[in-house]
CSV table of C-alpha atoms in Angstrom, one decimal:
chain,number,residue,atom,x,y,z
O,75,GLN,CA,3.9,43.2,101.4
O,76,VAL,CA,0.1,42.1,103.6
O,77,TYR,CA,-0.6,39.6,100.9
O,78,LYS,CA,0.6,36.0,101.0
O,79,GLY,CA,2.9,35.0,97.9
O,80,LEU,CA,4.8,37.3,96.1
O,81,ASP,CA,8.0,37.4,98.9
O,82,ILE,CA,11.1,37.7,96.2
O,83,ILE,CA,9.0,40.7,94.4
O,84,THR,CA,8.5,42.2,97.3
O,85,ASN,CA,10.9,41.7,98.9
O,86,LYS,CA,9.5,40.4,102.6
O,87,VAL,CA,11.7,40.0,105.6
O,88,SER,CA,14.0,36.1,104.9
O,89,PRO,CA,12.4,33.7,107.9
O,90,GLN,CA,15.8,33.7,109.7
O,91,ASP,CA,15.3,37.7,110.3
O,92,GLN,CA,12.1,37.5,111.4
O,93,ARG,CA,13.3,35.1,114.3
O,94,LEU,CA,15.6,37.3,115.4
O,95,CYS,CA,12.5,39.8,116.3
O,96,ARG,CA,9.2,39.4,116.0
O,97,HIS,CA,7.6,40.7,113.1
O,98,HIS,CA,3.5,41.9,112.1
O,99,MET,CA,1.5,42.6,109.2
O,100,ILE,CA,3.3,40.9,106.9
O,101,SER,CA,1.5,37.6,104.6
O,102,PHE,CA,-1.9,37.5,106.0
O,103,VAL,CA,-4.5,38.7,103.5
O,104,ASP,CA,-5.7,36.3,100.9
O,105,PRO,CA,-3.9,38.0,97.2
O,106,LEU,CA,-7.0,37.7,95.4
O,107,VAL,CA,-8.7,40.2,97.9
O,108,SER,CA,-9.3,43.5,96.0
O,109,ASN,CA,-10.7,45.5,98.4
O,110,TYR,CA,-8.2,45.9,101.2
O,111,THR,CA,-7.1,49.9,102.1
O,112,VAL,CA,-4.6,51.8,103.7
O,113,VAL,CA,-7.5,52.4,106.4
O,114,ASP,CA,-7.6,48.4,107.5
O,115,PHE,CA,-3.8,48.7,107.7
O,116,ARG,CA,-4.1,51.5,109.7
O,117,ASP,CA,-6.9,50.0,111.8
O,118,LYS,CA,-4.6,46.6,112.2
O,119,ALA,CA,-1.3,48.4,112.6
O,120,THR,CA,-3.1,50.5,115.5
O,121,ALA,CA,-4.2,48.3,117.7
O,122,LEU,CA,-0.7,46.3,117.4
O,123,ILE,CA,1.5,49.2,118.2
O,124,SER,CA,-1.0,49.4,121.1
O,125,TYR,CA,-0.5,45.8,122.3
O,126,ILE,CA,3.2,46.7,122.4
O,127,PHE,CA,2.7,49.4,124.2
O,128,ALA,CA,1.6,47.6,127.0
O,129,ARG,CA,4.2,45.0,127.3
O,130,ASP,CA,6.4,47.9,127.2
O,131,LYS,CA,7.8,47.7,124.3
O,132,ILE,CA,8.5,49.8,121.4
O,133,PRO,CA,7.4,49.7,118.2
O,134,ILE,CA,9.4,50.0,114.9
O,135,VAL,CA,7.3,50.7,111.8
O,136,VAL,CA,9.7,49.5,108.9
O,137,GLY,CA,8.9,50.8,105.3
O,138,GLY,CA,9.4,51.8,102.6
O,139,THR,CA,5.3,53.0,101.1
O,140,ASN,CA,5.3,56.3,103.4
O,141,TYR,CA,1.5,57.0,102.9
O,142,TYR,CA,0.4,54.4,105.1
O,143,ILE,CA,3.1,55.3,107.4
O,144,GLU,CA,1.8,58.9,107.8
O,145,SER,CA,-2.0,56.9,108.4
O,146,LEU,CA,-0.5,55.9,111.6
O,147,LEU,CA,1.5,58.8,112.7
O,148,TRP,CA,-1.2,61.8,112.0
O,149,LYS,CA,-4.7,61.4,111.6
O,150,VAL,CA,-5.3,62.0,108.3
O,151,LEU,CA,-7.6,59.3,106.9
O,152,ILE,CA,-11.2,59.1,107.2
O,153,ASN,CA,-13.9,55.5,107.4
O,154,THR,CA,-16.2,54.7,106.2
O,155,LYS,CA,-19.2,52.3,105.9
O,156,GLU,CA,-18.0,48.6,106.8
O,157,LYS,CA,-17.3,46.7,104.5
O,158,SER,CA,-19.9,43.2,103.7
O,159,SER,CA,-16.6,40.8,103.7
O,160,THR,CA,-12.9,41.5,103.4
O,161,ALA,CA,-13.0,37.5,102.0
O,162,PRO,CA,-11.8,36.5,98.8
O,163,GLY,CA,-13.1,37.0,95.1
O,164,PRO,CA,-15.3,40.0,94.1
O,165,VAL,CA,-16.4,42.1,96.8
O,166,SER,CA,-18.4,45.6,96.3
O,167,ASP,CA,-16.2,48.3,96.4
O,168,ARG,CA,-17.6,51.5,95.3
O,169,LYS,CA,-14.7,53.4,95.4
O,170,VAL,CA,-13.4,51.0,92.3
O,171,GLU,CA,-16.9,51.1,91.0
O,172,LEU,CA,-16.1,54.8,90.7
O,173,GLU,CA,-13.4,54.5,89.2
O,174,GLN,CA,-15.1,52.4,85.9
O,175,LEU,CA,-16.3,55.3,85.4
O,176,ASP,CA,-15.3,58.1,82.3
O,177,SER,CA,-13.3,60.8,84.0
O,178,ALA,CA,-15.4,64.1,82.8
O,179,GLU,CA,-18.0,62.3,84.3
O,180,LEU,CA,-16.4,61.6,87.7
O,181,HIS,CA,-15.3,64.5,88.2
O,182,ARG,CA,-17.8,66.9,87.0
O,183,ARG,CA,-20.3,64.4,89.3
O,184,LEU,CA,-18.1,65.4,92.1
O,185,SER,CA,-17.4,69.3,91.6
O,186,GLN,CA,-21.7,69.2,92.0
O,187,VAL,CA,-21.4,67.6,95.5
O,188,ASP,CA,-18.3,69.4,96.7
O,189,PRO,CA,-16.9,71.9,94.1
O,190,GLU,CA,-14.0,72.8,97.1
O,191,MET,CA,-12.3,69.3,96.8
O,192,ALA,CA,-13.0,68.7,92.9
O,193,ALA,CA,-10.9,72.0,92.6
O,194,LYS,CA,-8.0,71.1,93.9
O,195,LEU,CA,-8.0,67.3,91.9
O,196,HIS,CA,-7.0,67.2,89.2
O,197,PRO,CA,-10.1,65.6,86.4
O,198,HIS,CA,-7.4,63.0,85.1
O,199,ASP,CA,-6.8,61.9,89.2
O,200,LYS,CA,-9.5,58.9,88.9
O,201,ARG,CA,-8.0,57.7,92.4
O,202,LYS,CA,-8.8,60.4,94.6
O,203,VAL,CA,-11.8,61.7,92.6
O,204,ALA,CA,-13.0,58.4,92.3
O,205,ARG,CA,-12.5,58.4,96.9
O,206,SER,CA,-13.8,61.9,97.1
O,207,LEU,CA,-16.8,60.8,96.2
O,208,GLN,CA,-17.3,57.4,97.4
O,209,VAL,CA,-16.5,59.2,100.9
O,210,PHE,CA,-19.3,61.7,99.9
O,211,GLU,CA,-22.0,58.9,99.4
O,212,GLU,CA,-21.5,56.6,102.2
O,213,THR,CA,-21.0,59.9,104.5
O,214,GLY,CA,-23.3,62.1,103.4
O,215,ILE,CA,-20.2,64.9,104.3
O,216,PRO,CA,-18.2,66.6,100.9
O,217,HIS,CA,-14.5,65.1,101.9
O,218,SER,CA,-13.1,69.0,102.2
O,219,GLU,CA,-15.4,69.3,105.2
O,220,ILE,CA,-14.3,66.6,106.7
O,221,LEU,CA,-10.6,67.4,106.0
O,222,HIS,CA,-11.1,71.0,107.6
O,223,GLN,CA,-12.4,69.8,111.0
O,224,GLN,CA,-9.5,67.2,111.1
O,225,GLN,CA,-7.3,70.5,110.3
O,226,GLU,CA,-9.3,72.3,113.3
O,227,GLU,CA,-8.5,70.1,115.7
O,228,GLU,CA,-6.3,70.5,118.5
O,229,GLY,CA,-2.4,69.6,117.5
O,230,GLY,CA,-4.1,69.9,113.4
O,231,GLY,CA,-2.2,71.3,110.2
O,232,PRO,CA,-2.9,72.3,107.3
O,233,LEU,CA,-1.9,68.9,105.4
O,234,GLY,CA,-4.0,66.5,108.6
O,235,GLY,CA,-5.1,65.9,112.4
O,236,PRO,CA,-3.2,65.9,115.3
O,237,LEU,CA,-0.2,63.4,115.2
O,238,LYS,CA,-1.5,60.4,117.3
O,239,TYR,CA,2.6,59.5,118.6
O,240,PRO,CA,4.2,62.4,120.0
O,241,HIS,CA,7.2,60.8,121.2
O,242,SER,CA,8.0,59.2,117.7
O,243,CYS,CA,11.0,60.0,115.6
O,244,ILE,CA,11.6,59.3,112.0
O,245,LEU,CA,15.5,57.6,110.9
O,246,TRP,CA,15.5,58.5,107.5
O,247,LEU,CA,18.3,55.6,105.7
O,248,HIS,CA,19.5,57.9,102.2
O,249,ALA,CA,22.3,57.3,100.1
O,250,ASP,CA,24.0,58.9,96.8
O,251,GLN,CA,22.0,58.8,94.1
O,252,ALA,CA,24.5,56.6,92.3
O,253,ALA,CA,25.6,54.3,95.0
O,254,LEU,CA,21.7,53.7,95.7
O,255,ASP,CA,20.9,52.8,91.2
O,256,ALA,CA,23.2,50.5,91.8
O,257,ARG,CA,22.5,49.0,94.9
O,258,LEU,CA,18.8,49.0,93.0
O,259,GLU,CA,20.4,47.4,90.0
O,260,GLN,CA,21.6,44.2,92.0
O,261,ARG,CA,18.8,44.0,93.7
O,262,VAL,CA,17.0,42.9,90.5
O,263,ASP,CA,19.7,40.6,89.5
O,264,ASP,CA,19.9,39.0,93.3
O,265,MET,CA,15.6,38.6,93.0
O,266,LEU,CA,16.3,37.4,89.5
O,267,ALA,CA,18.6,34.9,91.0
O,268,ALA,CA,16.9,33.7,94.1
O,269,GLY,CA,14.1,32.6,91.8
O,270,LEU,CA,12.1,35.3,90.8
O,271,LEU,CA,10.8,34.1,87.4
O,272,GLU,CA,9.3,31.0,89.3
O,273,GLU,CA,7.3,33.0,91.2
O,274,LEU,CA,6.0,34.9,89.0
O,275,ARG,CA,5.4,31.5,86.9
O,276,ASP,CA,3.4,29.8,89.9
O,277,PHE,CA,1.6,33.0,90.7
O,278,HIS,CA,0.9,34.2,87.2
O,279,ARG,CA,-1.1,30.2,86.5
O,280,ARG,CA,-2.9,30.0,90.2
O,281,TYR,CA,-3.9,33.4,90.2
O,282,ASN,CA,-3.9,35.8,87.3
O,283,ARG,CA,-4.0,33.5,84.3
O,284,GLU,CA,-7.6,33.0,84.0
O,285,LYS,CA,-8.2,37.3,85.1
O,286,VAL,CA,-6.2,37.9,82.0
O,287,ALA,CA,-8.1,35.2,79.4
O,288,GLU,CA,-11.6,37.1,80.8
O,289,ASN,CA,-10.0,39.9,80.8
O,290,ARG,CA,-10.8,41.4,83.7
O,291,GLN,CA,-7.3,41.5,84.4
O,292,ASP,CA,-6.4,44.7,86.9
O,293,TYR,CA,-3.1,45.9,87.8
O,294,GLN,CA,-4.0,48.5,89.7
O,295,HIS,CA,-5.5,46.6,93.0
O,296,GLY,CA,-4.0,44.1,95.2
O,297,ILE,CA,-1.3,42.4,95.3
O,298,PHE,CA,-1.7,43.1,91.3
O,299,GLN,CA,-0.5,46.4,91.0
O,300,SER,CA,2.5,45.0,93.4
O,301,ILE,CA,6.2,47.0,91.1
O,302,GLY,CA,7.2,43.7,89.2
O,303,PHE,CA,4.2,41.7,88.4
O,304,LYS,CA,2.9,44.0,85.7
O,305,GLU,CA,6.8,44.6,84.0
O,306,PHE,CA,6.5,41.6,83.3
O,307,HIS,CA,3.1,40.8,81.6
O,308,GLU,CA,4.2,40.5,78.3
O,309,TYR,CA,6.2,37.4,78.9
O,310,LEU,CA,4.4,36.0,81.6
O,311,VAL,CA,0.9,35.5,78.8
O,312,SER,CA,3.3,34.8,76.2
O,313,GLU,CA,5.4,32.3,77.3
O,314,GLY,CA,5.3,29.0,75.5
O,315,ASN,CA,3.1,30.3,72.3
O,316,CYS,CA,6.1,32.4,70.8
O,317,SER,CA,9.5,31.7,69.6
O,318,PRO,CA,12.8,31.1,72.0
O,319,GLU,CA,13.6,34.2,70.8
O,320,THR,CA,11.0,36.9,71.5
O,321,SER,CA,10.3,34.9,74.6
O,322,THR,CA,14.3,36.2,75.8
O,323,LEU,CA,13.6,39.6,74.0
O,324,LEU,CA,10.2,39.9,76.6
O,325,LEU,CA,12.2,38.7,79.4
O,326,GLN,CA,14.8,41.0,79.2
O,327,LYS,CA,12.8,43.9,78.4
O,328,GLY,CA,10.9,42.9,81.9
O,329,ILE,CA,14.2,42.7,83.6
O,330,GLN,CA,15.3,46.4,82.4
O,331,ALA,CA,11.4,47.6,83.3
O,332,LEU,CA,11.2,46.5,86.7
O,333,LYS,CA,15.0,48.0,87.5
O,334,GLN,CA,13.6,51.4,85.8
O,335,VAL,CA,10.3,51.3,87.5
O,336,THR,CA,11.8,50.2,90.9
O,337,LYS,CA,14.1,53.3,90.3
O,338,ARG,CA,12.5,55.7,90.3
O,339,TYR,CA,10.0,54.0,92.8
O,340,ALA,CA,13.2,55.0,94.9
O,341,ARG,CA,12.6,59.1,93.8
O,342,ARG,CA,9.5,58.9,94.5
O,343,GLN,CA,10.3,57.2,98.1
O,344,ASN,CA,12.6,60.0,98.6
O,345,LYS,CA,10.6,63.5,97.2
O,346,TRP,CA,8.1,62.4,99.7
O,347,VAL,CA,10.2,62.3,102.6
O,348,ARG,CA,11.5,65.5,101.3
O,349,ASN,CA,7.7,67.6,101.1
O,350,ARG,CA,6.1,65.4,103.5
O,351,PHE,CA,8.0,64.9,107.0
O,352,LEU,CA,10.4,67.5,106.5
O,353,LYS,CA,9.0,70.6,103.9
O,354,ARG,CA,5.9,69.7,106.0
O,355,PRO,CA,4.2,73.0,107.4
O,356,GLY,CA,2.3,72.1,111.4
O,357,PRO,CA,3.0,72.1,115.1
O,358,ASN,CA,3.2,68.3,115.1
O,359,VAL,CA,6.0,66.9,113.0
O,360,PRO,CA,8.8,64.3,115.3
O,361,PRO,CA,11.8,64.7,114.1
O,362,VAL,CA,13.9,62.7,111.2
O,363,TYR,CA,17.0,61.9,111.5
O,364,GLY,CA,19.2,61.6,108.2
O,365,LEU,CA,21.4,58.3,108.1
O,366,GLU,CA,24.3,58.2,105.3
O,367,VAL,CA,24.3,54.6,103.6
O,368,SER,CA,25.9,55.1,100.3
O,369,ASP,CA,29.5,53.8,102.4
O,370,LEU,CA,27.9,50.0,103.5
O,371,LEU,CA,31.2,49.2,104.4
O,372,ARG,CA,30.5,51.9,107.1
O,373,TRP,CA,27.5,50.8,108.8
O,374,GLU,CA,28.5,50.8,111.6
O,375,GLU,CA,29.5,53.9,112.4
O,376,ASP,CA,27.4,56.1,110.4
O,377,VAL,CA,23.9,54.4,110.6
O,378,LEU,CA,23.7,51.6,113.5
O,379,LYS,CA,25.5,53.3,116.2
O,380,PRO,CA,24.0,56.9,115.6
O,381,ALA,CA,21.0,55.2,115.4
O,382,LEU,CA,21.0,53.5,118.6
O,383,GLU,CA,22.6,56.7,120.2
O,384,ILE,CA,19.2,58.8,119.0
O,385,VAL,CA,16.7,55.5,120.2
O,386,GLU,CA,18.5,55.3,123.3
O,387,SER,CA,17.9,58.8,123.8
O,388,PHE,CA,14.4,58.7,123.1
O,389,ILE,CA,14.2,56.2,125.5
O,390,GLN,CA,15.7,58.4,128.7
O,391,GLY,CA,13.5,61.3,127.5
O,392,ARG,CA,17.3,63.7,127.1
O,393,GLU,CA,18.3,65.3,123.5
O,394,PRO,CA,19.7,63.0,121.1
O,395,PRO,CA,23.4,63.5,120.5
O,396,ALA,CA,22.3,64.3,116.2
O,397,GLU,CA,21.0,67.4,115.1
O,398,PRO,CA,17.6,66.7,113.2
O,399,LEU,CA,17.3,67.4,109.5
O,400,LYS,CA,15.7,70.6,109.1
O,401,MET,CA,14.6,71.6,105.5
O,402,GLU,CA,13.0,75.6,104.8
O,403,HIS,CA,9.1,75.2,103.9
O,404,ASP,CA,7.9,77.9,101.8
O,405,VAL,CA,4.7,79.6,102.7
O,406,THR,CA,3.6,81.4,99.1
O,407,GLU,CA,4.3,78.2,97.4
O,408,ASN,CA,0.3,77.6,96.2
O,409,LYS,CA,0.0,73.8,95.6
O,410,ARG,CA,-3.5,73.6,94.4
O,411,SER,CA,-3.1,76.2,91.3
O,412,HIS,CA,-4.5,75.4,87.8
O,413,ARG,CA,-2.8,76.1,85.3
O,414,VAL,CA,-3.0,75.3,81.9
O,415,CYS,CA,-0.2,75.1,79.4
O,416,GLU,CA,-1.5,75.5,75.9
O,417,LEU,CA,1.8,74.2,74.2
O,418,CYS,CA,1.3,71.1,75.7
O,419,ASP,CA,-2.7,70.8,76.0
O,420,ARG,CA,-2.1,69.3,79.5
O,421,LEU,CA,-3.9,71.1,83.3
O,422,ILE,CA,-1.3,71.3,85.8
O,423,ILE,CA,-2.1,71.6,89.6
O,424,GLY,CA,-0.1,73.4,92.4
O,425,ASP,CA,3.5,76.2,91.6
O,426,ARG,CA,5.7,73.0,92.1
O,427,GLU,CA,4.4,70.4,89.9
O,428,TRP,CA,4.6,73.8,86.8
O,429,ALA,CA,8.0,74.2,87.5
O,430,ALA,CA,8.8,70.8,87.0
O,431,HIS,CA,6.9,71.0,84.0
O,432,THR,CA,8.2,73.6,82.4
O,433,ARG,CA,11.6,72.0,82.7
O,434,SER,CA,10.7,68.6,81.6
O,435,LYS,CA,12.0,67.2,78.5
O,436,SER,CA,8.3,67.2,76.9
O,437,HIS,CA,7.2,70.5,77.5
O,438,LEU,CA,11.1,71.5,75.9
O,439,HIS,CA,10.3,69.5,73.2
O,440,HIS,CA,6.9,71.2,72.4
O,441,LEU,CA,8.7,74.7,72.6
O,442,LYS,CA,11.3,74.2,70.7
O,443,LYS,CA,8.7,72.5,67.4
O,444,ARG,CA,6.9,76.0,68.5
O,445,ARG,CA,9.7,78.1,67.6
O,446,LYS,CA,11.0,76.3,64.6
O,447,GLN,CA,7.3,76.9,63.1
O,448,GLU,CA,7.2,80.2,64.0
O,449,ALA,CA,10.6,81.1,62.7
O,450,ALA,CA,9.7,79.3,59.2
O,451,SER,CA,6.1,81.5,59.5
O,452,GLN,CA,8.3,84.9,59.4
O,453,ALA,CA,11.0,83.4,57.2
O,454,THR,CA,7.6,83.0,54.4
O,455,GLY,CA,6.3,86.5,56.0
O,456,THR,CA,9.1,88.1,55.4
O,457,GLY,CA,9.2,87.1,51.4
O,458,GLY,CA,5.0,87.6,50.7
O,459,ASP,CA,2.8,90.0,50.5
O,460,ARG,CA,1.1,92.3,53.5
O,461,GLY,CA,-1.6,89.7,54.0
O,462,ASP,CA,1.4,86.8,54.5
O,463,THR,CA,3.3,88.9,56.9
O,464,GLU,CA,0.3,90.3,59.1
O,465,THR,CA,-1.0,86.5,59.8
O,466,SER,CA,2.6,85.5,60.3
O,467,ASP,CA,3.4,87.7,63.1
O,468,LYS,CA,0.0,86.9,64.6
O,469,ASP,CA,1.0,83.4,64.6
O,470,SER,CA,4.2,84.4,66.2
O,471,SER,CA,2.8,85.8,69.3
O,472,LEU,CA,0.8,83.3,70.3
O,473,PRO,CA,1.2,82.3,74.2
O,474,VAL,CA,4.2,79.3,74.7
């Protein structure tokens, strides 16, 4: 939402609602700027928070993008060298340059300068590997060492430095999954009715068509990574160059893709809240209060009234009437364990990720296929000579 344009696809608050309460950090970055980062967001937002406090007002951070919210709550980011420019157009960005390298080469370079960080990151996670390498190149200090320094500060913990605003609280609006999915699908339909296709066509014509023609389109950085824009890529680039039937099919494909990716993103947001806010180890964690929004007809009773009571309690320095949510944290869980699934030929990092992988459809499909092969091999071995039987036994002992 910091970028100008794509107001519908990014669900920006309406001008009418903005007149009810002062809003910040909306539509102020040129859409062609590709090197606007979470550090830029944090620096501008923290200055605004100080300004709001100075006026004896209370800043309300509205999300979404929980990684950006974390950057405001905890000391977790690392400043590298100053950027030369934030003007639109091509800008030298070392992280983006590094991401152009092969994954193996990128991980090899990080292993040479910061083996601890390289061991924690998946070799295929180019964005994180590139960022760690960028931190070392631009500070001269290994990324892992800087993180250790943050964690060892007073109030720091396993996931970062100290809490920056000790009197903050989190209001988590959550809904039943079926109700949430239905609401998200309806939201996409409402966006289409509000003129989404016209917005996409206009933005594509002004900012994206030339990049596509020159084969330098990048859906990984800047506003172009917004959910919804890349899902309509085929429809936008083929419109006017294909039959009406094909165009209609591509449009429907884009709409369904947008609905699916929106629901998937909402699940990731909820998972982030549970894992990073509710299960976060360490002393300084703001209380998280859950507000049930499954039934919008009960908004006043379930959301507005309890939210106001919680906030008023914080203002007055007394205990809120509601109890904050709590989730047990498994202290034995290893988030950096390395396991190789030979069956799927994949490296899995983290105990929880390994457990999820072994339950995944892909892994279970490979497992079923392997067992069928073993059964067929054993059946062939039973009817063959002793040499075949020994080969079959050996094959059937392969790990799954």
